[in-house]
């Protein structure tokens, strides 16, 4: 982690762990990596952290607008957002003006949001021709220089006929979360002028300063509320209001106690599969575990990883393994291993991959036999086929049945054998057919 933010491997970040030694390598270091580097070790007995400070020296540079302000056109009482991105070191000081007047965040319906890493956002909740129509200027300066970006904001009057009360295109929905998880409510609302959106929980108004609350405006119409379930539960209300009217949507937040830790258990186990080569098969398991289990799949003890032929999917405690374009050589044992801090479980099944079906083809046909009366006459036949064929013998044109006296049929290693008692049968023509489906 850097400054408490977990890192993941990428082209710039590499992890090495060998014989208890952990190495973090960062290439092309930027100033965003400056701070406290933390290595955290966790097992079932506890957690241990080790910290170090990374100081990144950045070459001095004057301010530069990586993303300048852009012109915007809006209507009165609609919300409008402008964004810009600035580089430079030391970090430039930034100020804004509208129509030549300095902008103070929180005044005249304007909010200036510093998103970090040189990104700034101006949000105007209700655009006004008198206050906001005109040139917006962003000025950035440090000890090495100064830069400006200008944009034109046009605020047009709203035609009376186009005004409309707020309407929720997407209502907020009931949420049930475990204690400690985040609860997220999302909504989409339309109206003209653009409605002002306010959130409440159990009648208490929420704002950006309320602890355990994150209120986000995703777009002009889309809004999002994230709550800390250790602090809140109950009725959530979202109110949208403009000069034409007011509308509300409600939902219930239910917080349940966290589940006790438990080792993985296969609720739905693997089952055997028999498929034809070059086809696709799917194995599925359902697992209960707390904390969530890590899964690995194996075919004949070789671990399977995602590829063009192999897809591994998870949904609501169910896992699926899909293998396409199977070959006969992949016949064997499929195994799924689930593991968490509380234990380990596995489930296995047999995968049978057979050749493509084809009609029977005789390799061995019955041969002429001459015996003395009273001796046994023996005839053999074998046909290649997938699936395995069934044989029907006939004596003198009459089909042999299980109840036919003086006849016995055996199958040895896929070869069908007809044995005739010549005390009951004289010279005859013997025939056999092989069929499959």
mmCIF file of C-alpha atoms in Angstrom, residues 73-364:
data_model
loop_
_atom_site.group_PDB
_atom_site.id
_atom_site.type_symbol
_atom_site.label_atom_id
_atom_site.label_comp_id
_atom_site.label_asym_id
_atom_site.label_seq_id
_atom_site.Cartn_x
_atom_site.Cartn_y
_atom_site.Cartn_z
ATOM 1 C CA UNK A 73 -23.976 26.249 -23.058
ATOM 2 C CA UNK A 74 -26.737 25.730 -20.484
ATOM 3 C CA UNK A 75 -30.131 27.055 -19.464
ATOM 4 C CA UNK A 76 -31.106 29.093 -16.459
ATOM 5 C CA UNK A 77 -31.469 27.107 -13.215
ATOM 6 C CA UNK A 78 -29.781 24.085 -14.785
ATOM 7 C CA UNK A 79 -26.622 22.647 -13.230
ATOM 8 C CA UNK A 80 -23.377 22.796 -15.179
ATOM 9 C CA UNK A 81 -19.921 21.329 -14.566
ATOM 10 C CA UNK A 82 -16.528 22.480 -15.881
ATOM 11 C CA UNK A 83 -13.291 20.546 -15.323
ATOM 12 C CA UNK A 84 -9.611 21.224 -15.820
ATOM 13 C CA UNK A 85 -6.311 19.452 -15.147
ATOM 14 C CA UNK A 86 -3.079 21.277 -14.289
ATOM 15 C CA UNK A 87 0.524 20.100 -13.958
ATOM 16 C CA UNK A 88 3.573 21.851 -12.490
ATOM 17 C CA UNK A 89 5.947 21.639 -9.544
ATOM 18 C CA UNK A 90 5.781 22.901 -6.870
ATOM 19 C CA UNK A 91 2.037 22.294 -7.044
ATOM 20 C CA UNK A 92 0.476 25.464 -8.500
ATOM 21 C CA UNK A 93 -1.972 27.630 -6.600
ATOM 22 C CA UNK A 94 -5.225 27.827 -8.509
ATOM 23 C CA UNK A 95 -7.949 30.481 -8.597
ATOM 24 C CA UNK A 96 -11.071 31.058 -10.690
ATOM 25 C CA UNK A 97 -13.011 34.100 -11.865
ATOM 26 C CA UNK A 98 -16.425 34.434 -13.496
ATOM 27 C CA UNK A 99 -17.075 37.624 -15.459
ATOM 28 C CA UNK A 100 -13.865 39.022 -13.940
ATOM 29 C CA UNK A 101 -14.996 38.462 -10.343
ATOM 30 C CA UNK A 102 -13.105 36.027 -8.062
ATOM 31 C CA UNK A 103 -15.005 32.811 -7.365
ATOM 32 C CA UNK A 104 -15.420 31.760 -3.721
ATOM 33 C CA UNK A 105 -16.463 28.142 -3.244
ATOM 34 C CA UNK A 106 -19.899 27.943 -1.629
ATOM 35 C CA UNK A 107 -21.047 31.377 -2.785
ATOM 36 C CA UNK A 108 -23.505 32.222 -5.587
ATOM 37 C CA UNK A 109 -24.276 28.538 -6.179
ATOM 38 C CA UNK A 110 -20.690 27.694 -7.183
ATOM 39 C CA UNK A 111 -18.592 24.879 -5.696
ATOM 40 C CA UNK A 112 -14.882 24.439 -6.456
ATOM 41 C CA UNK A 113 -13.792 20.855 -5.897
ATOM 42 C CA UNK A 114 -10.112 19.879 -5.725
ATOM 43 C CA UNK A 115 -10.132 16.246 -6.870
ATOM 44 C CA UNK A 116 -6.383 15.853 -6.315
ATOM 45 C CA UNK A 117 -3.516 15.240 -8.740
ATOM 46 C CA UNK A 118 -4.083 18.643 -10.334
ATOM 47 C CA UNK A 119 -7.734 18.019 -11.258
ATOM 48 C CA UNK A 120 -10.294 20.703 -10.439
ATOM 49 C CA UNK A 121 -14.054 20.736 -10.935
ATOM 50 C CA UNK A 122 -16.445 23.729 -10.886
ATOM 51 C CA UNK A 123 -20.069 22.859 -10.151
ATOM 52 C CA UNK A 124 -22.781 25.473 -10.623
ATOM 53 C CA UNK A 125 -26.007 24.107 -9.146
ATOM 54 C CA UNK A 126 -28.387 26.681 -10.678
ATOM 55 C CA UNK A 127 -27.018 28.681 -13.553
ATOM 56 C CA UNK A 128 -27.978 32.353 -13.601
ATOM 57 C CA UNK A 129 -27.645 34.782 -16.508
ATOM 58 C CA UNK A 130 -26.792 37.609 -14.104
ATOM 59 C CA UNK A 131 -24.222 35.681 -12.038
ATOM 60 C CA UNK A 132 -22.688 33.126 -14.374
ATOM 61 C CA UNK A 133 -23.116 34.057 -18.056
ATOM 62 C CA UNK A 134 -19.714 35.172 -19.299
ATOM 63 C CA UNK A 135 -16.038 34.253 -19.322
ATOM 64 C CA UNK A 136 -14.649 31.803 -16.767
ATOM 65 C CA UNK A 137 -10.915 32.034 -16.123
ATOM 66 C CA UNK A 138 -8.664 29.610 -14.292
ATOM 67 C CA UNK A 139 -5.276 30.972 -13.205
ATOM 68 C CA UNK A 140 -2.481 28.716 -11.965
ATOM 69 C CA UNK A 141 0.880 29.957 -10.685
ATOM 70 C CA UNK A 142 3.952 28.808 -8.797
ATOM 71 C CA UNK A 143 7.441 30.189 -8.315
ATOM 72 C CA UNK A 144 8.405 29.163 -11.858
ATOM 73 C CA UNK A 145 5.581 30.762 -13.817
ATOM 74 C CA UNK A 146 1.902 31.329 -14.466
ATOM 75 C CA UNK A 147 -0.704 29.910 -16.886
ATOM 76 C CA UNK A 148 -4.332 30.691 -17.706
ATOM 77 C CA UNK A 149 -7.234 28.850 -19.272
ATOM 78 C CA UNK A 150 -10.407 30.613 -20.406
ATOM 79 C CA UNK A 151 -13.824 29.336 -21.425
ATOM 80 C CA UNK A 152 -17.156 30.920 -22.320
ATOM 81 C CA UNK A 153 -20.237 29.915 -20.319
ATOM 82 C CA UNK A 154 -23.476 30.806 -22.088
ATOM 83 C CA UNK A 155 -26.613 30.776 -19.911
ATOM 84 C CA UNK A 156 -29.820 30.902 -21.960
ATOM 85 C CA UNK A 157 -33.264 31.763 -20.602
ATOM 86 C CA UNK A 158 -35.718 28.874 -20.149
ATOM 87 C CA UNK A 159 -38.853 28.913 -22.267
ATOM 88 C CA UNK A 160 -41.918 28.647 -20.053
ATOM 89 C CA UNK A 161 -43.393 25.847 -22.153
ATOM 90 C CA UNK A 162 -40.345 23.629 -21.551
ATOM 91 C CA UNK A 163 -40.508 23.802 -17.755
ATOM 92 C CA UNK A 164 -41.346 20.547 -15.976
ATOM 93 C CA UNK A 165 -41.504 19.186 -12.429
ATOM 94 C CA UNK A 166 -38.929 16.609 -11.310
ATOM 95 C CA UNK A 167 -39.463 12.984 -12.385
ATOM 96 C CA UNK A 168 -37.460 10.029 -11.103
ATOM 97 C CA UNK A 169 -36.432 7.949 -14.102
ATOM 98 C CA UNK A 170 -34.796 5.490 -11.690
ATOM 99 C CA UNK A 171 -36.046 5.126 -8.106
ATOM 100 C CA UNK A 172 -33.730 4.191 -5.269
ATOM 101 C CA UNK A 173 -34.091 0.543 -4.208
ATOM 102 C CA UNK A 174 -34.128 -1.290 -0.854
ATOM 103 C CA UNK A 175 -30.709 -2.497 0.268
ATOM 104 C CA UNK A 176 -29.710 -5.243 2.717
ATOM 105 C CA UNK A 177 -26.029 -5.253 3.672
ATOM 106 C CA UNK A 178 -23.853 -6.874 6.281
ATOM 107 C CA UNK A 179 -22.644 -4.745 9.181
ATOM 108 C CA UNK A 180 -19.521 -2.903 8.009
ATOM 109 C CA UNK A 181 -20.299 -3.058 4.288
ATOM 110 C CA UNK A 182 -21.042 0.033 2.210
ATOM 111 C CA UNK A 183 -24.642 0.651 1.160
ATOM 112 C CA UNK A 184 -25.055 2.353 -2.212
ATOM 113 C CA UNK A 185 -28.213 4.089 -3.468
ATOM 114 C CA UNK A 186 -28.394 5.371 -7.028
ATOM 115 C CA UNK A 187 -31.069 7.398 -8.779
ATOM 116 C CA UNK A 188 -31.722 9.295 -11.982
ATOM 117 C CA UNK A 189 -33.991 12.351 -12.052
ATOM 118 C CA UNK A 190 -35.090 14.758 -14.754
ATOM 119 C CA UNK A 191 -36.797 18.110 -14.748
ATOM 120 C CA UNK A 192 -36.557 21.652 -16.134
ATOM 121 C CA UNK A 193 -35.088 23.630 -14.504
ATOM 122 C CA UNK A 194 -32.680 20.934 -13.362
ATOM 123 C CA UNK A 195 -33.874 19.728 -9.929
ATOM 124 C CA UNK A 196 -31.897 20.187 -6.740
ATOM 125 C CA UNK A 197 -31.379 16.773 -5.112
ATOM 126 C CA UNK A 198 -31.328 16.334 -1.321
ATOM 127 C CA UNK A 199 -30.795 13.100 0.647
ATOM 128 C CA UNK A 200 -32.316 12.170 4.032
ATOM 129 C CA UNK A 201 -32.046 9.202 6.408
ATOM 130 C CA UNK A 202 -34.770 8.728 9.002
ATOM 131 C CA UNK A 203 -35.784 12.360 8.377
ATOM 132 C CA UNK A 204 -32.271 13.742 8.955
ATOM 133 C CA UNK A 205 -30.872 15.797 6.083
ATOM 134 C CA UNK A 206 -27.481 14.653 4.814
ATOM 135 C CA UNK A 207 -24.703 16.743 3.317
ATOM 136 C CA UNK A 208 -21.058 16.333 2.337
ATOM 137 C CA UNK A 209 -19.945 17.004 5.913
ATOM 138 C CA UNK A 210 -22.109 14.265 7.488
ATOM 139 C CA UNK A 211 -19.823 11.489 8.887
ATOM 140 C CA UNK A 212 -19.972 8.152 7.069
ATOM 141 C CA UNK A 213 -21.737 9.692 4.066
ATOM 142 C CA UNK A 214 -20.557 10.214 0.484
ATOM 143 C CA UNK A 215 -22.855 12.214 -1.815
ATOM 144 C CA UNK A 216 -21.917 12.207 -5.502
ATOM 145 C CA UNK A 217 -23.324 13.941 -8.565
ATOM 146 C CA UNK A 218 -22.415 11.554 -11.369
ATOM 147 C CA UNK A 219 -24.001 13.623 -14.141
ATOM 148 C CA UNK A 220 -26.724 16.242 -14.574
ATOM 149 C CA UNK A 221 -29.361 13.522 -14.087
ATOM 150 C CA UNK A 222 -27.586 10.789 -12.097
ATOM 151 C CA UNK A 223 -26.948 10.903 -8.346
ATOM 152 C CA UNK A 224 -25.379 8.492 -5.852
ATOM 153 C CA UNK A 225 -25.373 8.097 -2.055
ATOM 154 C CA UNK A 226 -22.925 5.811 -0.234
ATOM 155 C CA UNK A 227 -23.450 5.067 3.484
ATOM 156 C CA UNK A 228 -21.343 3.424 6.181
ATOM 157 C CA UNK A 229 -23.564 0.632 7.543
ATOM 158 C CA UNK A 230 -21.816 0.768 10.926
ATOM 159 C CA UNK A 231 -23.474 4.175 11.444
ATOM 160 C CA UNK A 232 -26.745 4.106 9.520
ATOM 161 C CA UNK A 233 -29.871 2.002 8.932
ATOM 162 C CA UNK A 234 -33.488 2.856 8.277
ATOM 163 C CA UNK A 235 -35.435 4.849 5.694
ATOM 164 C CA UNK A 236 -33.558 6.596 2.901
ATOM 165 C CA UNK A 237 -35.324 9.438 1.099
ATOM 166 C CA UNK A 238 -34.180 11.278 -2.010
ATOM 167 C CA UNK A 239 -35.966 14.562 -2.753
ATOM 168 C CA UNK A 240 -35.787 16.356 -6.094
ATOM 169 C CA UNK A 241 -37.112 19.916 -6.248
ATOM 170 C CA UNK A 242 -37.213 22.767 -8.744
ATOM 171 C CA UNK A 243 -39.326 25.893 -9.256
ATOM 172 C CA UNK A 244 -42.093 23.836 -10.846
ATOM 173 C CA UNK A 245 -42.501 21.133 -8.211
ATOM 174 C CA UNK A 246 -41.126 18.484 -5.852
ATOM 175 C CA UNK A 247 -40.898 14.691 -6.019
ATOM 176 C CA UNK A 248 -39.499 12.033 -3.664
ATOM 177 C CA UNK A 249 -38.378 8.418 -3.766
ATOM 178 C CA UNK A 250 -37.847 6.173 -0.717
ATOM 179 C CA UNK A 251 -36.033 2.943 0.091
ATOM 180 C CA UNK A 252 -35.184 0.832 3.145
ATOM 181 C CA UNK A 253 -31.641 0.166 4.371
ATOM 182 C CA UNK A 254 -31.432 -3.050 6.417
ATOM 183 C CA UNK A 255 -28.169 -3.919 8.172
ATOM 184 C CA UNK A 256 -27.638 -7.523 9.280
ATOM 185 C CA UNK A 257 -24.958 -8.794 11.612
ATOM 186 C CA UNK A 258 -21.841 -10.176 9.975
ATOM 187 C CA UNK A 259 -21.666 -13.928 9.500
ATOM 188 C CA UNK A 260 -19.439 -16.054 11.667
ATOM 189 C CA UNK A 261 -16.286 -17.280 10.020
ATOM 190 C CA UNK A 262 -16.533 -20.729 8.495
ATOM 191 C CA UNK A 263 -14.379 -22.976 6.343
ATOM 192 C CA UNK A 264 -15.461 -23.529 2.719
ATOM 193 C CA UNK A 265 -18.257 -26.044 2.146
ATOM 194 C CA UNK A 266 -19.456 -27.290 -1.230
ATOM 195 C CA UNK A 267 -23.247 -26.870 -1.255
ATOM 196 C CA UNK A 268 -23.339 -27.987 -4.890
ATOM 197 C CA UNK A 269 -20.555 -30.376 -5.868
ATOM 198 C CA UNK A 270 -19.022 -31.240 -9.221
ATOM 199 C CA UNK A 271 -20.751 -33.937 -11.269
ATOM 200 C CA UNK A 272 -19.298 -36.253 -13.914
ATOM 201 C CA UNK A 273 -19.482 -35.184 -17.550
ATOM 202 C CA UNK A 274 -19.273 -37.185 -20.774
ATOM 203 C CA UNK A 275 -18.871 -35.134 -23.951
ATOM 204 C CA UNK A 276 -17.754 -35.474 -27.555
ATOM 205 C CA UNK A 277 -14.375 -34.123 -28.656
ATOM 206 C CA UNK A 278 -14.264 -30.518 -29.950
ATOM 207 C CA UNK A 279 -17.408 -29.697 -27.943
ATOM 208 C CA UNK A 280 -17.826 -27.507 -24.833
ATOM 209 C CA UNK A 281 -18.633 -28.554 -21.270
ATOM 210 C CA UNK A 282 -19.414 -26.622 -18.099
ATOM 211 C CA UNK A 283 -18.677 -27.620 -14.500
ATOM 212 C CA UNK A 284 -20.441 -25.717 -11.723
ATOM 213 C CA UNK A 285 -20.085 -25.562 -7.938
ATOM 214 C CA UNK A 286 -21.761 -23.588 -5.190
ATOM 215 C CA UNK A 287 -19.746 -22.741 -2.097
ATOM 216 C CA UNK A 288 -20.497 -21.221 1.293
ATOM 217 C CA UNK A 289 -17.556 -19.714 3.175
ATOM 218 C CA UNK A 290 -16.770 -16.785 5.461
ATOM 219 C CA UNK A 291 -14.559 -15.014 4.578
ATOM 220 C CA UNK A 292 -15.005 -15.561 0.838
ATOM 221 C CA UNK A 293 -13.007 -18.522 -0.447
ATOM 222 C CA UNK A 294 -10.319 -18.449 -3.130
ATOM 223 C CA UNK A 295 -10.921 -21.071 -5.811
ATOM 224 C CA UNK A 296 -8.546 -23.030 -8.007
ATOM 225 C CA UNK A 297 -9.451 -25.487 -10.778
ATOM 226 C CA UNK A 298 -7.368 -28.480 -11.850
ATOM 227 C CA UNK A 299 -7.508 -30.996 -14.709
ATOM 228 C CA UNK A 300 -5.465 -34.124 -13.976
ATOM 229 C CA UNK A 301 -3.648 -32.181 -11.193
ATOM 230 C CA UNK A 302 -2.642 -29.356 -13.578
ATOM 231 C CA UNK A 303 -4.007 -25.952 -12.543
ATOM 232 C CA UNK A 304 -6.327 -24.314 -15.079
ATOM 233 C CA UNK A 305 -6.141 -20.596 -15.823
ATOM 234 C CA UNK A 306 -8.267 -18.407 -18.080
ATOM 235 C CA UNK A 307 -7.540 -18.545 -21.809
ATOM 236 C CA UNK A 308 -9.404 -18.525 -25.098
ATOM 237 C CA UNK A 309 -10.598 -22.086 -24.355
ATOM 238 C CA UNK A 310 -11.049 -21.837 -20.588
ATOM 239 C CA UNK A 311 -13.462 -19.421 -18.903
ATOM 240 C CA UNK A 312 -13.931 -19.137 -15.124
ATOM 241 C CA UNK A 313 -16.938 -17.183 -13.868
ATOM 242 C CA UNK A 314 -18.367 -16.314 -10.432
ATOM 243 C CA UNK A 315 -21.873 -15.158 -9.510
ATOM 244 C CA UNK A 316 -23.444 -15.054 -6.057
ATOM 245 C CA UNK A 317 -21.352 -17.850 -4.485
ATOM 246 C CA UNK A 318 -21.618 -19.989 -7.644
ATOM 247 C CA UNK A 319 -18.589 -20.706 -9.788
ATOM 248 C CA UNK A 320 -18.514 -22.033 -13.337
ATOM 249 C CA UNK A 321 -15.677 -23.571 -15.317
ATOM 250 C CA UNK A 322 -16.238 -23.693 -19.074
ATOM 251 C CA UNK A 323 -13.832 -25.595 -21.344
ATOM 252 C CA UNK A 324 -14.322 -25.451 -25.104
ATOM 253 C CA UNK A 325 -12.837 -27.397 -28.026
ATOM 254 C CA UNK A 326 -12.122 -30.431 -25.826
ATOM 255 C CA UNK A 327 -9.732 -33.172 -26.916
ATOM 256 C CA UNK A 328 -9.771 -36.888 -26.098
ATOM 257 C CA UNK A 329 -6.439 -36.445 -24.277
ATOM 258 C CA UNK A 330 -8.210 -34.220 -21.731
ATOM 259 C CA UNK A 331 -10.193 -37.147 -20.357
ATOM 260 C CA UNK A 332 -9.504 -37.320 -16.627
ATOM 261 C CA UNK A 333 -10.321 -35.753 -13.269
ATOM 262 C CA UNK A 334 -11.605 -32.211 -12.781
ATOM 263 C CA UNK A 335 -10.971 -30.869 -9.282
ATOM 264 C CA UNK A 336 -12.069 -27.642 -7.609
ATOM 265 C CA UNK A 337 -10.213 -26.506 -4.461
ATOM 266 C CA UNK A 338 -11.721 -23.790 -2.215
ATOM 267 C CA UNK A 339 -9.658 -22.231 0.562
ATOM 268 C CA UNK A 340 -9.945 -19.402 3.058
ATOM 269 C CA UNK A 341 -8.395 -18.512 6.415
ATOM 270 C CA UNK A 342 -10.636 -21.075 8.150
ATOM 271 C CA UNK A 343 -9.882 -24.146 6.072
ATOM 272 C CA UNK A 344 -9.941 -25.969 2.761
ATOM 273 C CA UNK A 345 -12.380 -28.138 0.787
ATOM 274 C CA UNK A 346 -12.358 -29.818 -2.593
ATOM 275 C CA UNK A 347 -14.728 -31.516 -5.007
ATOM 276 C CA UNK A 348 -13.845 -33.799 -7.924
ATOM 277 C CA UNK A 349 -15.585 -35.276 -10.954
ATOM 278 C CA UNK A 350 -14.688 -37.370 -13.985
ATOM 279 C CA UNK A 351 -14.497 -35.830 -17.452
ATOM 280 C CA UNK A 352 -14.928 -38.320 -20.292
ATOM 281 C CA UNK A 353 -14.124 -36.989 -23.770
ATOM 282 C CA UNK A 354 -15.116 -39.395 -26.553
ATOM 283 C CA UNK A 355 -14.615 -39.329 -30.286
ATOM 284 C CA UNK A 356 -17.279 -38.000 -32.630
ATOM 285 C CA UNK A 357 -20.204 -40.420 -33.265
ATOM 286 C CA UNK A 358 -20.056 -42.604 -36.377
ATOM 287 C CA UNK A 359 -22.014 -45.588 -37.690
ATOM 288 C CA UNK A 360 -20.759 -49.134 -37.053
ATOM 289 C CA UNK A 361 -18.059 -50.499 -39.370
ATOM 290 C CA UNK A 362 -17.291 -54.251 -39.160
ATOM 291 C CA UNK A 363 -13.662 -55.113 -38.492
ATOM 292 C CA UNK A 364 -14.379 -58.827 -37.880
#
